[in-house]
Amino acid sequence: MSKFKKSGKNIYIALFLTPALFMFILIYLWPLCLSIISSFTSWDGFTSMKFIGLRNYRELFNDSKFLAALWNTFRWALAAAFIHVPFGVLVALILSKKMIGWRFVRSAFMIPNIISQSAMAILFTFIFRPDAGILNSVLRVFMGPDFNANWLHDSKYAFLALTQIWLWFAAVITLITLSEILSISPELYEAAKIDGANVFQIDIFINIPLLRNIIGTGVIIAITSVFKMFDIIYMTTNGGPGNSTINLAVMSVNAIIIQNKFGYANAIGIFLLILGVLVMSMTMRGFRMNKSAMD
Amino acid sequence: MKKTWLGIISAILVLSLVACAGGQNSGTEQNAGTNAAQGSGQQSAAPSGTSSGVVKVPIMMRNAGNDSQAVINEFMVENYNKLYEGQYELEVEWLPGVAEDYRTKLKMLNASNDLPAWLYDLHAETAFAELLIQNNRLVDLKPHFDASPEWQRMAIPESVEFNTTADGKMYTSPAVSTEYVGIFYNKEHFQNAGIASFPETWDDFWDACNKLKAAGYTPLSLHTTETGWCPMLLGTSTMALSDEGQAFMNQMFPTDFNVPVVINMLDVITRLFTYSTADAVGGNYALAANNFCSGNTSMIPNGPWMVASLSDPQFAPEGFEEKVGYAMYPGKTMLSNQGKIYEMAVSVDHPEEVQLGAIELVKYRASEEFIRFNAVHAGYFSTVVPLTDEDMESLSPVMREYAARVLEIERTLLRYQAQWDPLTQNEVISTELVSLINGTITSEEMATKMSESAAKFATDSQG
Amino acid sequence: MRAKTKTIPLLRDKTFAIYAVLGYIVLLFVLLVSIAPLIWVLLSSFKTNNEILSSAFSLPHSPSLVGYRIASDTANIPMRFLTSLTVASSTTVVSVFIYSMAAYVLARCEFKLRNAIFGLLICSLLIPSNAMIQPIYSTIKALGLYDTKFALILVYTGFAMAMCLFLMKSYFQSIPKELEEAATIEGAGFFTVFWKVILPISKPALASSAILTFINSWNELLYALLLTSKEVNRTLPLTMKYFTSMFSFNFTPMFAALVMCIAPTILIYVLLQEQIMESMVAGSVKG
């Protein structure tokens, strides 16, 4: 810092931030303002925006669908943080050892993420179909020919089945973690080896602590994408049977396209945002992400 | 390494530029398939430009895929543009995707006062149509209707009444023809199961289902998503048999579903699913239709618009169409909206000359040429424009059978899609029908859920 | 490549054998869940509707290209491909450029409101795009960009914000400060330090951001449908929608369209990934 003139540097800071801030204002801030305002109205997509105070928010907490959506979101967030992300990191750690075939696996793992979510959803409806579905065909080999389960549409299994559509496809986590691991200096490993550390210890005591920041990032990315998960639900169960697979994003969109309740939909969106900010700041604190990896 | 990396990026950028340039020149490019958008070839940026004296009329239509709707849309665009050459020209946005995509886009455009000039299929969401009317988003067609004796001659009187508001305005166009919804069945399966003709009572119907099952066939193609219309059509037809049922279906946006006729209907639907495929529960229409066209099932309750698929080699094996018959529901019942629906409208979001062009389109769809085409290809029949012998000749065998059934109808019933509120249809039926069939909830509980959502919809729409 | 031998001295470790066995079990599972769907899609694109529906595993009876023919008859595939490529690659280049600048400043400079600005920008990760249709449309409309490729590029660049900032900021933070200080002492200015020192060693983060941005913009469907109306501005993945509409049930061309839509992305991903990994070997500066 000492070498820069303070004012000159400030100009650079402003210059470097301007494009991103401009994008933010254009794509997020203005829509957000509109959402916040309309969440206090009974706006139906037509010209009149009638102010109704907190009624949308009060209605939310009396809506059994909302409570179900909240509960589902909570469980999915846990699954994202404790299964999805650890799995992605695990795969990255294994891949980083560069065992034979690692490049192939690395590229292959990305394929389900390259296929769009709505296409994955369509695909899984074929996997989970009761009669000629792939899963049931396999299970019949073990459980006898009479075995039948309607995975996505039986309230006993629907939640679990829907979770499988995204749970294991953690290639994004793997991608960001792997590039981080590969930039760790090999000398560190050499030193650890000389100290007698084995490969498990190296992963646990050297790699994972160094990856703290990126794992935190991964947790945030995973949880927020669960919060916003839409196509997967919409194209398979649309929240059913009953409310067993509903989430807030689907609820909000349905409020618009089925009921024309823009105000209510935006109240759901704002609630989701507040929830997200809380979870995000908790995660950042938990992973001490504002400190650099060196501290 | 850096160079290769940069090389790839620059290659992509060069390609992109080519694409941009290509895009600008390819204004006349058209999608060559069944949905060829001849009308949209023009590259005018202004949606309602009046360059060279031709008024562009921007409209939006779904790409209906493989059913008769695609044929009709194409016919409409082509003939309208020919008829009004030099005066009006339709500028079509073809919207691929499901009905929800169309609705989402329509609502998005509406909230910014950018509706297309001409709106159609408003009966798909009656509640939205009513909001459009209440908020003065539509042009009053009444003066134009009054000025056109030809249009008046074609319009169904009940529909004129339905589409006229209390203060004498006409924001939505009256229907000029009606379709009747019954059930397709596989004659070969029926024959092999020893059933002589399609059952005319519900007892015989269940009997036939048992016989089909005994003969090794799955009797019915059904589904639960997309408001479960195949089972719902057949199920609601039971209401045609009683005065209570007729009265119930005559209500617009009923709020009390806890009535015997509805409970009975739900019981019937639950029973119907015991005669269907395993994938019907949670399945969509596509699966149901495919099962029927592949000969996996013996019946599918559906409208005549499905006829086109029966002879399409993509969906049905060759010669399949000859095996298919069209029947009325038990009790000689067919479902029909009897013109009591919102159909087309013209939005106020465009200059007057564009509105006039859109009104001409509404009128074109009430012309003899269009009505005849619509009757032959989609089974929309008009009492004013009877089919000629020549028309009858050109009908496909199934369509001819459909036309014959229409003459034998003893009872008709309004369709639930235009009568019930969207919340009950899209949220309750689409997600709870599954629970009803699985036995998680009873018919009474289902009816209660329907009543609750209908009440919720009623209070919500009052603001 | 020399560095490769350097990273696997562990191979000589005894416990590595156990690690390798366990590791391969995990990787096998990964392969199974990743490849199986793709193979199934590929096979299905050669089957008939009836074959797709009646049996999960069967091979196509008489493999045919009918699905591909129908898909390419329905839409102008080459044109749509170019549209998608234009949109996705422009979005990627713009995003990586502007967000790396912002991330650098947020990671490295001390100034008032730094955390507040970062927090604000990151909030974009939480705003569900499906619920923003209305305001975004009115913005795009007001800018006169409706039904242009720029509209899509603009919106997708916005959507890429949080992910790019996150990845790049956390990477920049982990670069030792000594590197910049050394460059500064040699007389390099603010921009030179960023461009010549920071960016070259941050390729892993830039690349991850680029890949994710490209894939996400390529796959986006909702806004691609809502913000365009002319055929020239329709993207490739929208082609799939022709075959999934409610009254249509043609699975064969749908899967064919899907294959045509994902094949270029996979290719681009594999190509980029190789480049990145190669260039990264020299870049191990951390620890």
XYZ file of C-alpha atoms in Angstrom, chain B residues 94-296:
203
model
C -43.789 -19.212 -31.905
C -43.387 -20.190 -28.319
C -42.106 -23.691 -27.738
C -42.945 -25.283 -24.440
C -45.769 -26.185 -22.152
C -48.886 -24.154 -21.433
C -47.207 -22.786 -18.295
C -44.516 -21.177 -20.435
C -47.170 -19.448 -22.508
C -48.976 -18.246 -19.416
C -45.780 -17.097 -17.732
C -44.811 -15.053 -20.756
C -48.302 -13.665 -21.193
C -48.407 -12.531 -17.569
C -44.950 -11.027 -17.819
C -45.921 -9.063 -20.925
C -49.221 -8.058 -19.382
C -47.668 -6.581 -16.254
C -45.687 -4.227 -18.499
C -48.612 -3.466 -20.799
C -46.962 -5.324 -23.671
C -49.567 -7.955 -24.475
C -49.618 -9.361 -27.999
C -52.288 -7.740 -30.172
C -54.376 -10.891 -30.295
C -54.973 -13.380 -27.487
C -56.409 -16.856 -27.837
C -57.220 -19.909 -25.740
C -58.288 -17.659 -22.874
C -60.496 -20.452 -21.581
C -57.322 -22.255 -20.534
C -57.344 -19.862 -17.586
C -60.722 -18.295 -17.053
C -59.557 -16.395 -13.978
C -56.837 -14.592 -15.931
C -59.316 -13.706 -18.659
C -61.602 -12.140 -16.067
C -58.745 -10.094 -14.642
C -57.991 -8.836 -18.142
C -61.605 -7.785 -18.539
C -61.861 -6.155 -15.113
C -58.695 -4.148 -15.645
C -59.701 -2.769 -19.042
C -56.915 -4.553 -20.843
C -59.081 -5.607 -23.773
C -60.739 -3.875 -26.695
C -64.540 -3.813 -26.805
C -65.509 -5.890 -29.822
C -69.192 -5.064 -29.632
C -69.279 -2.263 -32.277
C -67.397 -4.482 -34.720
C -69.643 -7.419 -33.938
C -72.746 -5.324 -34.461
C -71.388 -4.031 -37.759
C -70.787 -7.493 -39.179
C -73.893 -9.537 -40.004
C -71.670 -12.378 -41.167
C -69.977 -12.605 -37.761
C -73.354 -12.456 -35.987
C -74.649 -15.268 -38.182
C -71.738 -17.525 -37.228
C -71.640 -16.849 -33.483
C -73.307 -19.287 -31.110
C -76.137 -17.361 -29.366
C -75.330 -18.769 -25.892
C -71.752 -17.720 -26.413
C -72.743 -14.199 -27.430
C -74.676 -13.959 -24.198
C -71.798 -15.405 -22.162
C -69.253 -13.040 -23.675
C -71.345 -9.901 -23.265
C -70.767 -8.066 -19.996
C -73.510 -6.574 -17.818
C -72.971 -3.133 -19.375
C -73.299 -4.486 -22.901
C -69.607 -4.629 -23.809
C -67.976 -7.555 -25.532
C -64.335 -7.875 -24.512
C -63.984 -11.492 -25.550
C -65.148 -12.990 -28.789
C -68.088 -15.380 -28.873
C -67.378 -18.932 -29.955
C -68.483 -19.982 -33.442
C -68.049 -23.731 -33.058
C -67.794 -26.338 -30.362
C -65.850 -29.519 -29.815
C -67.248 -32.527 -28.013
C -65.071 -34.657 -25.805
C -65.519 -38.403 -25.508
C -63.208 -41.367 -25.412
C -60.935 -43.135 -27.885
C -60.889 -46.907 -27.730
C -59.007 -49.742 -29.348
C -61.542 -51.811 -31.289
C -59.184 -54.726 -31.650
C -58.775 -55.015 -27.872
C -62.533 -54.799 -27.374
C -63.144 -57.494 -29.959
C -60.542 -59.824 -28.455
C -62.051 -59.310 -25.016
C -65.459 -60.232 -26.361
C -67.058 -56.827 -26.009
C -69.455 -56.182 -28.866
C -69.844 -52.433 -28.625
C -68.713 -49.609 -26.410
C -70.641 -49.770 -23.099
C -73.487 -47.285 -22.678
C -73.952 -47.534 -18.926
C -71.456 -47.341 -16.095
C -72.199 -50.916 -15.018
C -71.389 -52.121 -18.496
C -68.328 -49.910 -18.505
C -66.871 -51.547 -15.379
C -67.829 -54.897 -16.824
C -65.945 -54.082 -19.993
C -62.916 -53.019 -17.959
C -62.929 -56.366 -16.185
C -63.234 -58.238 -19.459
C -60.359 -56.282 -20.966
C -58.274 -57.006 -17.909
C -59.135 -60.685 -18.103
C -58.088 -60.688 -21.748
C -54.691 -59.365 -20.709
C -55.120 -55.717 -21.621
C -54.678 -52.652 -19.445
C -58.044 -50.952 -19.946
C -57.261 -47.257 -19.440
C -54.621 -44.635 -20.190
C -54.693 -42.069 -17.383
C -52.415 -39.489 -15.785
C -52.372 -37.222 -12.735
C -50.219 -34.230 -13.715
C -51.407 -31.291 -15.838
C -54.692 -31.227 -13.893
C -55.141 -34.913 -14.720
C -57.487 -34.191 -17.560
C -57.913 -37.709 -18.967
C -59.319 -39.169 -15.711
C -61.046 -35.886 -14.852
C -62.943 -35.762 -18.151
C -64.205 -39.294 -17.746
C -64.837 -38.814 -14.031
C -66.770 -35.567 -14.311
C -68.930 -37.091 -17.056
C -70.720 -38.999 -14.261
C -72.190 -35.668 -13.199
C -74.056 -35.354 -16.490
C -76.381 -38.132 -15.328
C -78.001 -36.198 -12.488
C -79.587 -32.773 -12.146
C -77.389 -32.102 -9.100
C -74.335 -32.870 -11.183
C -75.440 -30.641 -14.057
C -76.167 -27.847 -11.601
C -72.791 -28.284 -9.982
C -70.950 -28.096 -13.281
C -72.926 -25.035 -14.332
C -71.378 -23.015 -11.507
C -68.484 -20.773 -12.371
C -65.740 -21.210 -9.744
C -67.682 -23.486 -7.346
C -66.515 -23.174 -3.744
C -68.172 -26.176 -2.157
C -66.888 -29.495 -3.404
C -68.208 -31.428 -0.422
C -71.301 -32.568 -2.291
C -72.370 -36.136 -3.111
C -71.866 -35.750 -6.874
C -68.234 -34.714 -6.407
C -67.524 -37.439 -3.834
C -69.025 -39.934 -6.251
C -66.877 -38.555 -9.074
C -63.739 -38.903 -6.945
C -64.698 -42.479 -6.047
C -65.119 -43.227 -9.731
C -61.735 -41.711 -10.519
C -60.069 -43.763 -7.791
C -61.660 -46.854 -9.266
C -60.609 -45.881 -12.811
C -56.979 -45.903 -11.730
C -57.231 -49.543 -10.683
C -57.682 -50.257 -14.382
C -54.725 -48.178 -15.519
C -50.978 -48.550 -15.887
C -48.670 -48.203 -12.891
C -47.066 -45.117 -14.406
C -50.425 -43.321 -14.572
C -49.970 -42.256 -10.945
C -47.682 -39.253 -11.192
C -47.502 -39.688 -14.943
C -48.191 -36.999 -17.487
C -50.397 -36.912 -20.533
C -47.470 -37.806 -22.778
C -47.068 -41.175 -21.080
C -50.788 -41.845 -21.202
C -51.054 -40.979 -24.888
C -48.011 -43.029 -25.739
C -49.402 -46.031 -23.907
C -52.587 -45.823 -25.931
C -50.881 -45.269 -29.278
C -48.506 -48.153 -28.639
C -51.436 -50.480 -28.002
C -50.513 -50.929 -24.338
